[in-house]
Each structure stands twice: as C-alpha cells, then as structure tokens.
XYZ file of C-alpha atoms in Angstrom:
613
model
C 0.574 25.581 -34.362
C 0.713 26.773 -30.903
C -2.685 28.444 -31.385
C -4.510 25.216 -32.606
C -2.511 23.200 -29.774
C -3.973 25.663 -27.248
C -7.704 25.484 -28.811
C -7.646 21.646 -28.928
C -6.219 21.856 -24.928
C -9.295 24.007 -23.878
C -11.978 21.946 -25.992
C -10.548 18.908 -24.693
C -10.732 20.212 -21.216
C -13.983 21.760 -21.810
C -15.187 17.997 -22.852
C -13.719 16.647 -19.659
C -14.947 18.951 -17.130
C -18.404 18.288 -18.534
C -17.749 14.771 -16.754
C -18.829 15.197 -13.148
C -16.300 13.009 -11.799
C -13.258 14.311 -13.845
C -12.209 16.847 -10.862
C -12.573 14.354 -8.293
C -10.660 11.664 -10.145
C -7.562 14.230 -10.854
C -7.579 15.106 -7.138
C -7.693 11.672 -5.951
C -4.675 10.523 -8.146
C -2.565 13.551 -7.158
C -3.445 13.284 -3.494
C -2.157 9.310 -3.790
C 0.901 10.400 -5.577
C 1.604 13.014 -2.867
C 0.906 10.381 -0.028
C 3.216 7.949 -2.086
C 6.135 10.445 -2.117
C 5.773 11.176 1.359
C 6.250 7.738 2.185
C 9.320 7.943 -0.021
C 10.901 10.842 2.058
C 9.892 8.689 5.304
C 12.067 5.868 3.798
C 14.865 8.105 2.868
C 14.936 9.182 6.544
C 13.951 6.065 8.341
C 11.230 7.646 9.778
C 9.086 5.415 11.644
C 5.252 5.924 12.784
C 6.727 5.722 16.605
C 8.811 8.578 15.515
C 6.117 10.813 14.754
C 4.384 9.538 17.998
C 7.152 10.970 19.687
C 6.971 14.442 18.253
C 3.054 14.708 19.018
C 4.077 13.685 22.635
C 6.115 16.846 22.433
C 3.846 19.229 20.756
C 0.511 18.207 22.426
C 1.485 16.212 25.349
C -1.783 16.751 27.122
C -4.029 16.505 24.299
C -6.369 13.179 24.549
C -4.988 10.204 22.590
C -7.430 7.406 23.699
C -10.602 7.628 25.545
C -11.796 4.019 26.869
C -14.831 3.972 28.924
C -14.379 6.623 31.776
C -10.649 6.879 31.190
C -8.726 9.575 29.026
C -5.284 8.882 28.329
C -3.286 11.957 26.989
C -0.179 11.423 24.341
C 1.953 11.972 27.535
C 0.268 9.284 28.856
C 0.582 6.835 26.140
C 4.398 7.624 26.231
C 4.769 6.828 29.857
C 3.079 3.775 30.030
C 4.715 2.646 26.644
C 7.871 3.442 28.026
C 7.053 1.284 31.203
C 5.953 -1.629 29.000
C 9.203 -1.588 27.085
C 11.493 -1.518 30.115
C 9.301 -4.278 31.422
C 10.232 -6.262 28.500
C 13.848 -5.660 28.519
C 13.951 -6.556 32.202
C 12.418 -9.633 31.811
C 15.025 -10.944 29.717
C 12.819 -12.285 27.569
C 12.765 -10.045 24.942
C 15.668 -8.654 22.723
C 16.176 -6.492 19.914
C 14.672 -7.790 16.856
C 12.149 -10.020 18.472
C 8.412 -10.681 17.915
C 5.987 -10.707 20.593
C 2.519 -12.267 20.292
C -0.264 -10.096 21.673
C -3.517 -11.974 22.680
C -5.615 -9.191 23.929
C -9.033 -7.455 23.444
C -9.496 -3.862 22.679
C -8.134 -1.900 25.616
C -5.465 0.719 26.153
C -2.832 -1.784 27.048
C -2.899 -3.015 23.175
C -1.194 0.538 21.868
C 1.114 0.529 25.102
C 2.655 -2.797 24.328
C 2.812 -2.288 20.750
C 4.507 1.063 20.867
C 6.840 -0.305 23.858
C 7.955 -3.318 21.572
C 8.692 -0.770 18.538
C 10.869 1.564 21.012
C 13.158 -1.358 21.878
C 13.623 -2.535 18.025
C 10.765 -5.424 18.248
C 7.704 -6.285 16.186
C 4.150 -7.687 17.605
C 1.880 -10.510 16.235
C -1.678 -9.903 16.643
C -3.656 -12.727 17.844
C -7.258 -12.938 17.239
C -8.814 -13.392 20.785
C -11.548 -15.870 19.434
C -9.078 -18.501 18.132
C -8.705 -21.567 20.257
C -6.225 -24.704 20.575
C -5.078 -25.568 17.165
C -5.393 -22.400 15.471
C -3.827 -20.361 18.350
C -0.955 -22.797 18.406
C -0.423 -22.122 14.788
C -1.011 -18.491 14.690
C 1.664 -18.215 17.484
C 4.216 -20.395 15.871
C 4.255 -18.997 12.161
C 5.121 -15.631 13.503
C 8.282 -16.543 14.954
C 7.433 -15.395 18.349
C 8.925 -16.737 21.543
C 6.890 -14.412 23.960
C 3.290 -14.310 24.386
C 1.378 -11.570 26.263
C -2.505 -12.439 26.981
C -5.088 -10.698 28.544
C -6.759 -11.920 31.949
C -9.809 -12.950 30.334
C -8.299 -15.112 28.019
C -6.512 -17.375 30.720
C -8.127 -20.279 30.276
C -7.546 -20.302 26.412
C -3.693 -19.837 27.216
C -4.131 -22.761 30.030
C -5.342 -25.012 26.921
C -2.341 -24.925 25.079
C 0.381 -24.117 27.850
C 2.016 -27.571 27.807
C 2.765 -27.073 23.951
C 3.895 -23.598 24.512
C 6.148 -24.391 27.552
C 7.831 -27.437 25.416
C 8.705 -24.861 22.905
C 10.352 -22.971 25.670
C 7.899 -19.866 25.214
C 7.756 -17.278 27.693
C 4.111 -16.494 28.662
C 2.831 -13.425 30.637
C -0.713 -12.592 31.801
C -1.975 -9.245 32.112
C -2.443 -9.351 35.796
C -0.516 -8.176 39.008
C -0.386 -11.798 40.428
C -0.203 -15.207 38.767
C -0.454 -18.475 40.201
C -0.127 -20.761 36.918
C 3.005 -22.663 36.887
C 5.072 -21.534 34.048
C 3.026 -18.307 33.501
C 4.168 -14.902 34.657
C 2.178 -11.501 35.538
C 3.162 -8.666 33.458
C 1.442 -5.594 35.068
C 2.921 -5.559 38.196
C 6.356 -5.412 36.340
C 5.132 -2.470 34.289
C 4.294 -0.595 37.349
C 7.612 -0.970 38.805
C 9.556 -0.208 35.722
C 10.664 3.374 35.092
C 8.654 5.817 32.405
C 12.026 7.437 31.407
C 12.107 7.752 27.662
C 14.376 5.428 25.994
C 17.553 5.874 23.681
C 16.690 5.861 19.863
C 19.650 3.660 19.683
C 17.489 0.720 20.855
C 15.307 0.718 17.780
C 18.486 1.422 15.297
C 17.733 -1.830 13.749
C 14.460 -1.162 12.611
C 14.021 0.311 8.947
C 10.637 1.091 6.774
C 11.316 -2.623 5.513
C 11.083 -4.009 8.983
C 7.874 -5.726 10.228
C 5.962 -3.508 12.514
C 3.212 -6.186 13.251
C 2.118 -9.637 11.936
C -1.386 -9.433 11.078
C -3.752 -12.587 10.181
C -5.784 -13.214 7.238
C -7.542 -16.501 6.281
C -5.952 -16.152 2.833
C -7.408 -18.792 0.355
C -7.134 -22.321 2.079
C -5.979 -23.609 5.602
C -5.433 -21.956 8.938
C -4.975 -18.263 9.422
C -1.815 -16.667 7.615
C 0.686 -14.115 9.355
C 0.866 -11.196 6.744
C 4.203 -9.199 7.635
C 3.010 -5.655 7.605
C 6.408 -3.418 7.258
C 6.658 0.050 8.845
C 6.078 1.435 5.108
C 2.826 -0.302 4.921
C 1.848 0.874 8.242
C 2.300 4.387 6.707
C -0.089 3.422 3.782
C -2.643 2.235 6.235
C -2.855 5.169 8.506
C -2.795 7.627 5.247
C -5.951 6.466 4.185
C -7.757 8.615 6.496
C -5.666 11.874 5.319
C -7.354 10.681 1.715
C -10.914 11.610 3.436
C -9.722 14.692 4.694
C -9.697 13.714 8.379
C -7.813 16.146 10.406
C -6.381 16.524 13.937
C -9.599 18.526 15.019
C -11.694 14.985 14.585
C -12.575 12.450 17.208
C -12.769 8.936 15.794
C -14.967 6.034 17.237
C -12.998 2.593 16.600
C -15.219 -0.378 18.066
C -13.336 -2.676 15.317
C -10.656 -5.400 17.265
C -7.659 -4.188 16.776
C -5.883 -7.203 16.052
C -7.463 -6.637 12.486
C -5.858 -4.446 9.997
C -9.060 -2.008 9.861
C -9.138 -1.508 13.629
C -5.278 -0.902 13.871
C -5.609 1.410 10.869
C -7.902 3.818 12.897
C -5.291 3.558 15.837
C -2.579 4.532 13.726
C -4.416 7.007 11.795
C -5.066 8.746 15.183
C -1.436 9.175 15.732
C -0.659 10.231 12.149
C -3.581 12.849 12.220
C -2.806 13.998 15.867
C -6.416 13.139 16.891
C -8.231 11.506 19.552
C -9.304 7.795 19.207
C -12.507 6.587 21.062
C -11.953 2.979 21.835
C -14.338 0.601 22.609
C -13.595 -3.064 24.022
C -16.243 -4.475 21.469
C -19.034 -3.021 19.197
C -22.348 -2.501 20.640
C -25.233 -1.323 18.436
C -27.508 -0.158 21.448
C -24.824 1.925 22.650
C -22.902 3.357 19.345
C -24.917 6.414 18.997
C -24.911 7.263 22.791
C -21.019 6.937 23.011
C -20.734 9.142 19.723
C -22.809 11.762 21.841
C -20.919 11.194 24.815
C -17.503 11.621 23.540
C -18.373 14.022 20.350
C -17.051 11.900 17.951
C -17.112 13.288 14.216
C -15.449 10.031 12.262
C -16.789 6.509 12.783
C -15.225 3.249 11.358
C -17.289 0.393 10.135
C -17.312 -2.900 8.166
C -20.767 -3.594 6.531
C -22.238 -5.601 9.377
C -21.880 -2.808 11.845
C -23.750 -0.300 9.781
C -26.814 -2.715 9.146
C -26.662 -3.504 12.637
C -27.222 0.204 13.565
C -30.117 0.295 11.018
C -31.883 -2.585 12.627
C -32.180 -0.698 15.986
C -35.328 0.270 17.306
C -35.936 4.186 15.844
C -35.254 6.988 18.352
C -36.196 10.831 18.321
C -32.574 11.370 18.547
C -31.306 9.438 15.907
C -29.949 12.597 14.131
C -28.629 14.098 17.386
C -24.867 13.628 17.100
C -21.737 15.387 15.280
C -20.580 11.978 13.225
C -19.859 13.498 9.632
C -18.185 10.989 8.031
C -18.091 7.137 8.286
C -15.030 5.301 6.637
C -14.681 1.120 6.288
C -15.590 -1.598 3.805
C -18.358 -3.899 3.036
C -21.389 -1.609 2.815
C -24.248 -2.671 0.771
C -25.851 0.005 -1.583
C -29.356 -0.522 0.254
C -28.045 -0.287 3.844
C -25.647 2.594 3.044
C -29.103 4.160 1.854
C -31.040 3.436 5.049
C -28.276 4.741 7.175
C -27.755 8.108 5.454
C -31.596 8.256 5.536
C -31.847 7.473 9.042
C -29.072 9.046 10.960
C -28.445 12.408 8.751
C -25.891 13.440 5.958
C -22.885 11.371 7.023
C -20.339 11.217 4.173
C -19.589 7.604 3.732
C -16.303 6.631 2.421
C -15.649 2.943 1.341
C -12.652 1.269 0.779
C -11.316 -1.736 -0.922
C -8.124 -3.615 -0.109
C -6.347 -6.664 1.347
C -4.080 -7.022 4.427
C -1.643 -8.681 2.478
C -2.439 -6.679 -0.745
C -0.562 -4.297 -2.879
C -3.265 -1.950 -3.739
C -6.114 0.121 -1.795
C -8.954 1.848 -3.437
C -11.416 4.291 -2.080
C -14.594 5.669 -3.075
C -13.990 9.172 -3.000
C -17.225 10.220 -5.055
C -19.722 8.874 -2.381
C -21.592 6.582 -5.312
C -23.509 4.021 -2.849
C -22.299 0.713 -3.394
C -19.212 1.459 -5.263
C -15.466 0.585 -3.783
C -13.804 2.830 -6.184
C -13.758 4.044 -9.801
C -11.920 2.588 -12.823
C -9.885 5.616 -14.055
C -7.627 5.364 -16.734
C -4.593 7.438 -15.067
C -5.099 5.708 -11.464
C -4.868 2.267 -13.563
C -1.794 3.298 -15.524
C 0.014 4.451 -12.306
C -1.146 1.676 -10.133
C -1.581 -1.214 -12.213
C -4.757 -3.686 -11.864
C -7.248 -5.216 -14.073
C -10.446 -7.906 -14.026
C -9.854 -10.562 -15.507
C -12.233 -13.495 -16.589
C -12.239 -16.503 -14.129
C -13.848 -19.895 -14.359
C -16.172 -20.532 -11.076
C -16.196 -24.208 -11.595
C -12.362 -24.835 -12.188
C -11.521 -22.345 -9.662
C -8.844 -20.381 -12.209
C -8.425 -17.842 -14.403
C -9.648 -18.131 -18.141
C -6.714 -18.167 -20.748
C -7.062 -17.488 -24.253
C -5.068 -19.608 -27.055
C -1.866 -17.710 -26.118
C -1.943 -18.497 -22.785
C -2.977 -15.045 -21.290
C -5.557 -13.768 -19.096
C -8.721 -12.021 -20.795
C -9.902 -8.858 -19.328
C -13.683 -8.848 -18.595
C -16.133 -6.511 -20.439
C -17.680 -3.830 -18.629
C -20.787 -4.966 -16.411
C -19.097 -8.393 -16.109
C -17.888 -9.969 -12.980
C -13.954 -10.468 -12.928
C -11.234 -11.316 -10.921
C -9.172 -8.719 -9.443
C -5.628 -8.775 -10.091
C -2.996 -6.182 -9.253
C 0.478 -5.904 -10.616
C 3.260 -6.813 -8.283
C 6.088 -3.938 -8.818
C 9.095 -2.849 -6.815
C 6.918 0.022 -5.882
C 3.840 -2.000 -5.052
C 5.418 -5.189 -3.502
C 3.657 -8.390 -2.265
C 5.720 -9.918 0.701
C 3.195 -12.905 1.309
C 2.975 -14.897 4.311
C 5.622 -15.302 6.996
C 6.631 -18.921 7.080
C 4.668 -20.130 4.236
C 6.338 -19.670 0.935
C 3.830 -22.095 -0.665
C 0.786 -20.113 0.110
C 2.679 -16.736 -0.756
C 3.077 -18.559 -4.409
C -0.396 -19.455 -4.868
C -1.155 -16.069 -4.594
C 0.526 -14.888 -7.368
C -0.428 -14.930 -10.853
C 2.105 -15.322 -13.497
C 2.365 -14.532 -17.248
C -0.946 -12.311 -17.163
C -0.945 -10.110 -19.935
C 2.870 -10.735 -21.053
C 5.561 -13.585 -20.363
C 7.286 -12.827 -17.400
C 5.015 -10.322 -15.346
C 3.434 -11.075 -12.017
C 0.068 -10.197 -10.401
C -1.350 -10.394 -6.878
C -4.741 -12.764 -6.785
C -7.080 -10.845 -4.497
C -9.326 -13.779 -4.779
C -12.451 -11.275 -5.393
C -14.546 -10.832 -7.964
C -15.468 -7.165 -8.903
C -17.330 -5.542 -11.700
C -17.329 -2.108 -13.479
C -20.509 -0.258 -14.451
C -21.208 1.830 -17.489
C -19.975 4.950 -15.726
C -16.618 3.343 -14.670
C -17.798 2.801 -11.037
C -16.224 -0.560 -9.203
C -18.600 -2.780 -7.151
C -17.342 -5.795 -4.810
C -19.451 -8.805 -6.240
C -18.216 -12.126 -4.302
C -15.097 -14.032 -2.971
C -13.502 -16.961 -4.792
C -11.790 -19.922 -3.805
C -12.212 -21.829 -0.349
C -13.355 -18.778 2.020
C -16.415 -17.247 2.993
C -16.595 -13.721 4.972
C -18.885 -13.564 7.801
C -19.303 -11.252 10.617
C -16.452 -9.143 9.073
C -14.132 -12.150 9.168
C -12.907 -14.293 6.494
C -13.100 -17.954 7.389
C -10.876 -20.788 5.239
C -13.357 -23.598 4.637
C -10.489 -26.398 4.625
C -10.225 -25.240 8.261
C -13.527 -25.618 9.445
C -13.946 -28.824 7.252
C -10.879 -30.333 9.288
C -12.684 -29.789 12.748
C -16.226 -31.135 11.242
C -14.791 -34.171 10.002
C -12.751 -35.135 13.298
C -16.476 -35.754 14.735
C -16.793 -39.428 15.261
C -20.181 -39.854 13.242
C -18.869 -37.875 10.271
C -16.854 -39.387 7.415
C -16.069 -36.053 5.129
C -17.134 -32.496 5.211
C -17.491 -30.144 2.599
C -17.728 -26.600 4.057
C -18.896 -23.438 1.845
C -20.761 -20.209 2.345
C -24.336 -19.275 1.661
C -26.314 -16.000 1.627
C -28.632 -15.349 3.912
C -31.241 -12.242 3.076
C -30.630 -9.188 4.869
C -27.165 -9.908 5.897
C -23.895 -9.366 4.470
C -21.393 -12.021 3.381
C -22.171 -15.574 3.608
C -22.522 -17.731 6.431
C -21.086 -21.340 6.935
C -22.603 -24.483 5.933
C -21.052 -27.666 5.755
C -22.543 -30.732 3.385
C -21.376 -34.002 5.280
C -21.757 -37.651 4.653
C -21.838 -40.179 7.462
C -19.652 -43.076 8.280
C -21.038 -46.611 7.504
C -23.825 -47.545 9.996
C -23.563 -44.266 11.846
C -26.187 -41.743 12.430
C -25.642 -37.920 12.873
C -24.482 -36.928 16.297
C -25.889 -33.441 16.322
C -24.599 -32.938 19.869
C -21.108 -34.203 19.508
C -20.429 -32.221 16.121
C -21.770 -29.239 18.335
C -19.341 -29.685 20.892
C -16.479 -30.101 18.425
C -17.097 -26.891 16.521
C -17.778 -25.082 19.868
C -14.508 -26.030 21.209
C -12.216 -25.491 18.178
C -13.802 -22.667 16.089
C -14.691 -19.007 16.847
C -18.269 -18.378 16.876
C -18.108 -16.645 13.272
C -16.287 -19.924 11.687
C -19.065 -22.474 12.989
C -21.230 -23.740 10.342
C -24.673 -22.702 11.228
C -26.383 -25.127 8.743
C -25.343 -29.078 8.131
C -26.549 -31.043 5.214
C -26.549 -34.343 5.376
C -25.684 -36.415 1.994
C -25.362 -39.801 1.097
C -22.576 -39.313 -0.853
C -19.997 -36.150 -2.000
C -20.365 -34.276 -5.205
C -16.892 -33.780 -6.821
C -15.569 -32.491 -9.862
C -13.664 -34.063 -12.659
C -10.510 -33.670 -10.909
C -11.787 -34.887 -7.281
C -12.291 -31.766 -5.874
C -15.606 -31.055 -3.693
C -18.508 -29.641 -5.803
C -19.165 -26.597 -4.193
C -21.034 -24.226 -6.769
C -24.335 -26.048 -7.069
C -24.186 -26.239 -3.169
C -23.850 -22.402 -2.719
C -26.801 -22.005 -5.286
C -29.022 -24.442 -3.278
C -28.630 -22.467 0.002
C -30.393 -23.950 2.977
C -33.861 -23.949 1.924
C -35.895 -27.307 3.513
C -38.611 -26.770 0.922
C -36.514 -27.285 -1.758
C -33.323 -29.723 -0.574
C -34.540 -33.092 0.055
C -31.493 -34.126 2.242
C -31.868 -33.580 5.839
C -30.599 -30.286 7.111
C -30.040 -29.059 10.652
C -29.463 -25.318 12.119
C -27.093 -24.463 14.972
C -28.847 -23.903 17.950
C -26.976 -22.126 20.746
C -29.294 -22.321 23.497
C -29.941 -26.008 23.089
C -26.093 -26.638 22.339
C -27.169 -28.889 19.647
C -27.894 -28.969 15.596
C -31.523 -29.391 15.468
C -33.512 -30.223 12.287
C -34.141 -26.897 10.305
C -37.679 -27.070 9.429
C -39.605 -24.690 7.039
C -41.125 -22.844 10.175
C -37.531 -22.093 11.314
C -36.268 -21.185 7.926
C -39.520 -18.677 7.183
C -38.365 -17.354 10.855
C -34.909 -16.547 9.531
C -35.688 -14.675 6.416
C -38.328 -12.576 8.520
C -35.388 -11.708 10.757
C -36.959 -13.319 14.047
C -34.182 -15.694 14.586
C -30.897 -14.206 15.164
C -28.101 -15.984 13.347
C-alpha cells in the first residue's frame, strides 16, 4: 500500500512540476504564510515598526536612511529629529497620549520625523492629501478625530482659507516654519530646534498595541468625500512586508517619488525601515529627472504607479537609457503594453505588480512576471486567503444572485467583481467615523448564509493559465493620475455653479493613458447659458487638479435608470468624441482658465498626444 502511495505521489509531483509555475506558486504561499506568522509573533510581543526602527538605530546608526536632494540623513539622524519632534509636541501642551495629529505636507524628511515622533509618544497621524482644499480639507481633518494640524509652509494659503472653521473647533494649528505672524497659528520648526534630542521612554507609547491606529490614510471609497482608513500597526507590518516578498534586501536603495500621504508611498518608507535600507525621497515625481536621480543615488529598486512608467516611456530616448543599477520595479496599475516598452527600452528590470486597497483585507503579487497580470489564481492561495470573482450587473450596479439568493462565480475569461472574505485573520476595519460607508463595502450571504465579504469595487478577469488581470472600477469612482476620484464629490462642486441645474460625473478612457479622466454631463438651469468661465473657477477652487472634469457635455435632460439613478454606462461608452456626439462638448483649458469648445481638431490632437491632459 505504501509503495502504491509513494508511486502515486511521485507521479503527481511529476505532473505538477511540468507546470512551469508550480514551484513559484508554492514558494509564494509559503513566503506569505511565513510573513503572516511573523506578524502574529509581533502581536504576541506587541512589537511595533518603531521598535524595529530603534533597533536599526543601534545596529546601523551611520547608515543613510533618507536621501533628499543634496542632504543625507542617517538612521541616527532620523532618531534625533523624531525625538525633537516628539518633545516639541509634548511641550506644546496640545498633544497627549492617544491623540491623532493631522499632517498636511508634501514629501520631505520632516514627514517621517513627525510620524516617528508621534508614535514614540503613543499617538497616530492622519495623512492629508496636499492637493485637497476647502470643504474636502475640513472633512478629511474632521473625520480622523484630530485636534491638531501640522502643515507645510507652502500650504499656508490652503490653511488660512479654512482657519476660521478650525479655530472655531478649537484646533491647534502649526506651520512648519521658524516664525509665524498669522493670528491663531503657531510655528513648529523653532520648537523642534529648541527641544531635546534625548531618547524617549518606551512607557510613553505603552498604550499602543498592534490593533491601535498607526495612521489614517484616505481613500475615495465608492461615493462621496474621501474616507479615512484607520491603518493599524498590524496592517502597517503587512504593508511594509510586501517588499520582503519581492526579494528586496538591506543592500538595496529604493527610489520613492510617490506621495507619502498615499499608502503606496508610505509603504516604501516603512519598507525601508523593515529592510534596513536607504530610501531616496523625492518631493514630486519628475519624468525628466527620474533616471538622472537613479544614477546619482545608485538606486536599485523603484516604486511606481502605472502612469509614472508611461511618462518615462514617453520621454525622448537617450543613449544612456540603460545606464543605471535599477533591478526591480514595484507598484500597481501597469498596462502590459507599457510594461513591454519599459523593459525593452530601459533594460532587464524585474517588474513586480501588486494588487490591493488601502482598506482591503487581501493583497496579491504578480510574482511570476507575467506582463499585465496582478497575480495568480492558485487553489492553495485561494483556500488560505479566500476570495472570489462574482458576476456583477453593471447596469444595476450590484452583484448577480441566483434563485437561492447567493452570488455566482464567473467563468474563466469573464470579468467579475473581486470580493475577499472577511475573517478574524483577514479583518476589514472600515472607515473612521463612517459606519454607513463601512457597511456598504460589506457583501453578506455571498455563498452561504451568514458569510461576509469585502467588496473591492474592482472587476478582474482570470485567463486560461490562471493569471489575474485588473479590468475596471465599478461604482461611482474613476481613477486618474493614480488617484481614486469620487464622482459624487465632483458633481456636488460642479452643480454649485449658477448656470448648472444637475451634473452627472463619470470617467472616460483616453487612448494612451491609464485609468479614466473625469467628464461631466450637465443640464442647464432654465433660461441660462453655459457659463464656462464660472464653472472653471468653481472646479479650480474646490477640486484638486486630478479630480477636475476635463470634459463637459451639455445635455437637454438627464438620462436616469428605472430607479432614478443617473445613467452612466451609455455616457461612458460614448466618451468625448465630437464627431459622434451631437451635444455641445467642452474641454478644460488651463492656459485660458476656461472651458472651451471641444472641436474635432482638438479631439484629434488629444489622440495624437499633441495636447497634454
């Protein structure tokens, strides 16, 4: 009997090994389980990322941690600056153990110093998108529960705009300067310089556990204003261990030009600590300076979103395009055609595409290097980390259910809604202060009575070789310039313009660009003409550049569904082609500071890449 079992095992293994991805599949699952066990051990000992940072300070004090422009900051420097930040917060009297402080600043070394300093005194930080203004800024600040705001000097005007509301709520406001003459606002850098750099007692953060929030990171979710996701210290470990799955080591130098308020940007910073490596931080992505920076700092690992790679490929070719040390690119949103162009032009760079959401409970990694894929549908991985692709009715905006009321999995090759099972080992904590939106992201009774799944809002597809591909977003969002944009928020802003009666906002595809760009179908108030300049000033004032509708379509009346929801599917399919659409079309013109008529010539120039949008 044992002989027969042994023979059967050998035959089975021989069959499996013929599959070229078998070993990769097994290794990925084992690596992922090992990392999960590692986080479990950290939970038993309450070991935070800041504890590992302090170990790095002891073992490699003089190793560069952050390189920024012409400055280099070692791990010891980071410890000193964060100690000063922590003491400045405590001495101000505005921050106490357990508080949340909102950080409103661009990429710079002060960002990690402030966050580390806050964690050292048992606090958390809310990362505000430095592009938001007015209503969105106040909303994001408020929903984190913060009572203190720290803003960069360059964002002073944005703070002054909402200052009366902040002071009314008795918020303490700091600007990162040595002096400040604005009534009700204090300077902070002078306080840091005067503070002691002595180490802080671990007792100051004794209130923290791995379930405590480490940061609040914002996502548009599916509708409305941005939502604050409470990223626990346990989830933060999960973020930074993604790089460990890709083979990054302490000898690597990672280049991070992604915004630190974004989970992907913050991931790079935290992975730097976890791996004990050097992070090259850039204030803002620059396609023209990217490879010069990589050569200057001896970068070996770069982070990307799909748009970044396309911008690099669109740069004029140079003789030294392959003269660099970059061996690995890690990120998401990279199309297969751009991926191919990138590796063909810039050399044998290993690309590791990953899939996940800030608030999600499952992340996937394309560990095999299949162009365009986000991961593999492997039975063992799916059993250990349950997920499914289910049929989704795009017209109704809801999953398809069978006669028993349960969801139906799609066949291979068919796009389906990605849902991930919510378990104690894979929790979904939802959105801070928004139980309604948290509940909307949960799908109940998916396959059995009582089960609960997280609705990612994404359509994915599995091919015949079990590779998974991102297809599109569902719901009332579109993604442009690496940012998720809530259509309802944009519509609320556009509708305030005097000439607009209603606005229906959606995303449309532009050839040669990742994601979808914003477009608004509007109908006008009775007797009113389209006040293009007023609408431009409205969106310029209240929306970040990536959220502003680039195209506007004037309709006589709004198309609605049988349940009186705005009809978007037909509008999305029709796009913005003036040769096919009879309604008046307009395009946002930054130079003219106006919406100007979208002519066939302008349309052709957009398709030819002559007009930048």
